[in-house]
Coordinates of C-alpha atoms in Angstrom, one line a residue:
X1 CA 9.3 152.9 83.2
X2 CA 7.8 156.4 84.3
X3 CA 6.0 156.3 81.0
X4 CA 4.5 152.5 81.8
X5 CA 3.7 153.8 85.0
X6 CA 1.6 156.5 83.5
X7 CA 0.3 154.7 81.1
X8 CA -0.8 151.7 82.4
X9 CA -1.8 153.7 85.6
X10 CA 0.2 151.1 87.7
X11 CA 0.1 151.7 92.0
X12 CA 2.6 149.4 93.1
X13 CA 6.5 148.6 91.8
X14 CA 7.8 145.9 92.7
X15 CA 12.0 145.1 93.1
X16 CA 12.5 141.5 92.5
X17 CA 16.5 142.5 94.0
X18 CA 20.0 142.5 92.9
X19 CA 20.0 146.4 92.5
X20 CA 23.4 145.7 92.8
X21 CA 26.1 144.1 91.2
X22 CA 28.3 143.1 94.4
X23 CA 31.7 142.6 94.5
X24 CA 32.7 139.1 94.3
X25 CA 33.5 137.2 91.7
X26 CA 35.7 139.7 90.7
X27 CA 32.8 141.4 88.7
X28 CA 35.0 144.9 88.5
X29 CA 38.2 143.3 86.8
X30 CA 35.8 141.2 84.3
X31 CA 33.8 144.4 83.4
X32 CA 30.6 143.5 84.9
X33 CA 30.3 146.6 87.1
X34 CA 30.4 150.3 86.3
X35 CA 34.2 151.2 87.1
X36 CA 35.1 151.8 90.7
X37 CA 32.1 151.1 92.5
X38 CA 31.7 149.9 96.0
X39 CA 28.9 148.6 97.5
X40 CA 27.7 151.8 98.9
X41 CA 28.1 153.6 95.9
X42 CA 26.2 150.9 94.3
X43 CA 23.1 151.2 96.7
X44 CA 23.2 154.8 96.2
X45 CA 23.0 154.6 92.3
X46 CA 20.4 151.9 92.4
X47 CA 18.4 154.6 94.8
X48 CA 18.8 157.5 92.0
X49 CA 17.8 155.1 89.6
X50 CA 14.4 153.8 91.3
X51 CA 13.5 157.7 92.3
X52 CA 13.7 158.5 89.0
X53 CA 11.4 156.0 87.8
X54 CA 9.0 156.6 90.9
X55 CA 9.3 160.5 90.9
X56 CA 8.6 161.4 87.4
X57 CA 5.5 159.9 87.3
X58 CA 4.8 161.0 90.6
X59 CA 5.3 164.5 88.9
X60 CA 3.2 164.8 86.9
X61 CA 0.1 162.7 88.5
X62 CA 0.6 165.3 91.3
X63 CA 0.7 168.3 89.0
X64 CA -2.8 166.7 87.1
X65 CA -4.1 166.2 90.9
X66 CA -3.6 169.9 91.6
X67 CA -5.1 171.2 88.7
X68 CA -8.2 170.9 90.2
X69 CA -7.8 173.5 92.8
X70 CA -8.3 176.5 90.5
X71 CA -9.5 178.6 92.8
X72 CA -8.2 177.4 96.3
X73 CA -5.0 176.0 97.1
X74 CA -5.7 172.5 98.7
X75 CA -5.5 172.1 102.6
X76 CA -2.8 170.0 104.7
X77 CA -5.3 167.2 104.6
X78 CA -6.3 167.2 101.1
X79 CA -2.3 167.5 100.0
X80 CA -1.4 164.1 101.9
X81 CA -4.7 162.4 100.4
X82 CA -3.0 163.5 97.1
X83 CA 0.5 162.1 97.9
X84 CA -0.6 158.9 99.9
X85 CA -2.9 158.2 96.8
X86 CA -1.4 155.2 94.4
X87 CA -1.7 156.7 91.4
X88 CA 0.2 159.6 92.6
X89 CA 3.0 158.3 94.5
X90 CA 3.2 154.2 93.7
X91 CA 3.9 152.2 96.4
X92 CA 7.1 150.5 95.9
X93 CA 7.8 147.1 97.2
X94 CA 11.2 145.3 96.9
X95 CA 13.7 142.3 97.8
X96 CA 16.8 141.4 98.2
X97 CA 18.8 139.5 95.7
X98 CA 21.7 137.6 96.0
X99 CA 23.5 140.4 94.7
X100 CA 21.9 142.1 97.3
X101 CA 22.6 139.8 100.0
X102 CA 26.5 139.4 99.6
X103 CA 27.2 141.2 102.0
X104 CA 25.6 139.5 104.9
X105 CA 28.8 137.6 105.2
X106 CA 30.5 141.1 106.6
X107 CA 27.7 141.6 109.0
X108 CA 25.9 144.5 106.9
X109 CA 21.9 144.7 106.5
X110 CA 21.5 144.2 102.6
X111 CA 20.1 147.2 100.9
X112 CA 20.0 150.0 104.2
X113 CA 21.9 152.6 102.3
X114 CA 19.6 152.0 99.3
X115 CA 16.4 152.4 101.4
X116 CA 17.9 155.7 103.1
X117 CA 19.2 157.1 99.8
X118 CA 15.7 156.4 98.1
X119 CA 13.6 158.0 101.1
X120 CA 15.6 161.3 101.0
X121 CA 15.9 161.3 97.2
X122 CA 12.4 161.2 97.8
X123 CA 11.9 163.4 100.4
X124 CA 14.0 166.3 98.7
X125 CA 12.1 166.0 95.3
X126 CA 8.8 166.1 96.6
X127 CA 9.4 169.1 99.6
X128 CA 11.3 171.2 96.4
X129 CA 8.3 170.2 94.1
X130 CA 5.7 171.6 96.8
X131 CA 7.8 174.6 97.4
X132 CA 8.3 175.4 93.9
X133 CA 4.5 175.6 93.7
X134 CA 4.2 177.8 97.0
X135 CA 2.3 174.5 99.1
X136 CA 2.5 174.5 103.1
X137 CA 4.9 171.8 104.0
X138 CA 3.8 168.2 105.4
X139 CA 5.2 165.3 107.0
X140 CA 6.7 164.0 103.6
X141 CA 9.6 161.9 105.2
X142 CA 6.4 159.5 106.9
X143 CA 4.5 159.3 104.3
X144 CA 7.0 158.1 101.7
X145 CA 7.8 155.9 104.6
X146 CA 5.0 154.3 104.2
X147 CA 5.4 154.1 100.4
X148 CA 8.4 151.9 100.5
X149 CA 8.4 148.2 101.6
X150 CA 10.9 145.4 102.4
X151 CA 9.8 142.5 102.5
X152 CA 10.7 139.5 104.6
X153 CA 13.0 136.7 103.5
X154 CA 11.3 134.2 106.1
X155 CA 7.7 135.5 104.0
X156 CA 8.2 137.4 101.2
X157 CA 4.1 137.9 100.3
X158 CA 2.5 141.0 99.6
X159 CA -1.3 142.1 99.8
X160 CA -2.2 144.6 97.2
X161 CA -5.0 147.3 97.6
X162 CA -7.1 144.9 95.3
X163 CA -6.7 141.7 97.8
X164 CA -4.8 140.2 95.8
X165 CA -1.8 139.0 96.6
X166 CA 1.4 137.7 95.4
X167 CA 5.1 136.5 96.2
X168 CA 8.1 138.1 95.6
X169 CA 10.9 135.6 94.8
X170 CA 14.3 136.0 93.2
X171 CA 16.1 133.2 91.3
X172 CA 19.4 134.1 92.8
X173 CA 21.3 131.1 90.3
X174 CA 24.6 132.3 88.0
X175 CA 23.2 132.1 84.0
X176 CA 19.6 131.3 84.5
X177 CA 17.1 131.8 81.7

C-alpha cells in the first residue's frame, strides 16, 4: 500500500472497518485469529498496521518536500504546511465494521484504542523523524488529529478536497462475495 500511495499520489485512505477480527463465534478456537488476541490487542495491531502504510509514504513525501530547503531550514509555518499537505501525510478516513462493532454489546466505543494507538504511533514517528533531521518541534499530536476521521454510522459520507464526495458502507454479512 505505501508503494500505491506513492505512486498513484493518493491523499485520502479510506477504512471500510473490521480491522479486527472480534471474538465471537469462537474465531480463536477455529483459527481465524492470530493466537491469543484480545480485542485490545487487536485494535492495537490493526493501528501498527495502518501507520505503517500511512507513515512510509509520509516518509519519504516529507523527505522529497524538504529537499527544497537547501540553504534554509524551513520555518514553524512552512513545516505544518508540509505535514498538513495530502500528499505528504494522507488523510485517513475510516468505519466501523461489524467486526468492529461487537463489542457495543459490552458497552465499549468500537475502535477507541485503535484511534489512540494510531495517533501516537503517529505522533512518535513523525516527532523522531523531525528530530532526527534537527527540525524545531510543532504541534504534531493536532495536526495528525486532524488527519484521522470517524465517520458517523447515522451518516457515513465524506467530502473530499476535490468536492467530491462518497459513502463509506461496509457489508457486515458472514461469506459475502
Amino acid at each position: 500500500y505505501p508503494e500505491i500511495i506513492l505512486n498513484q499520489k493518493v491523499k485520502t485512505l479510506i477504512g471500510l472497518g473490521d480491522f479486527v477480527a472480534g471474538l465471537k463465534h469462537d474465531l480463536m478456537h477455529r483459527g481465524e485469529i492470530i493466537g491469543s488476541l484480545n480485542e485490545t490487542d487487536h485494535q492495537i495491531f490493526a493501528a501498527e498496521l495502518v501507520a505503517t502504510i500511512i507513515f512510509k509514504p509520509f516518509k519519504k513525501r516529507f523527505e522529497d518536500a524538504l529537499s527544497k530547503y537547501t540553504n534554509t531550514k524551513p520555518t514553524v509555518e512552512e513545516l505544518k504546511s508540509i505535514v498538513m499537505d495530502p500528499l505528504v501525510l494522507v488523510d485517513f478516513t475510516y468505519i466501523d465494521g461489524n467486526h468492529d462493532g461487537w463489542v457495543l454489546a459490552y458497552g465499549t466505543a468500537p475502535l477507541g484504542t485503535f484511534r489512540d494507538k494510531l495517533t501516537r504511533i503517529l505522533y512518535r514517528e513523525i516527532s523522531a523523524l523531525f528530530a532526527a533531521k534537527g527540525l524545531p518541534a510543532i504541534d504534531f499530536y493536532s495536526l495528525i488529529e486532524k488527519k484521522i476521521t470517524k465517520l458517523p454510522d447515522f451518516n457515513p459520507v465524506c467530502t473530499l478536497p476535490s468536492g467530491l464526495t462518497f459513502g463509506a458502507r461496509h457489508p457486515g454479512m458472514a461469506r459475502a462475495d
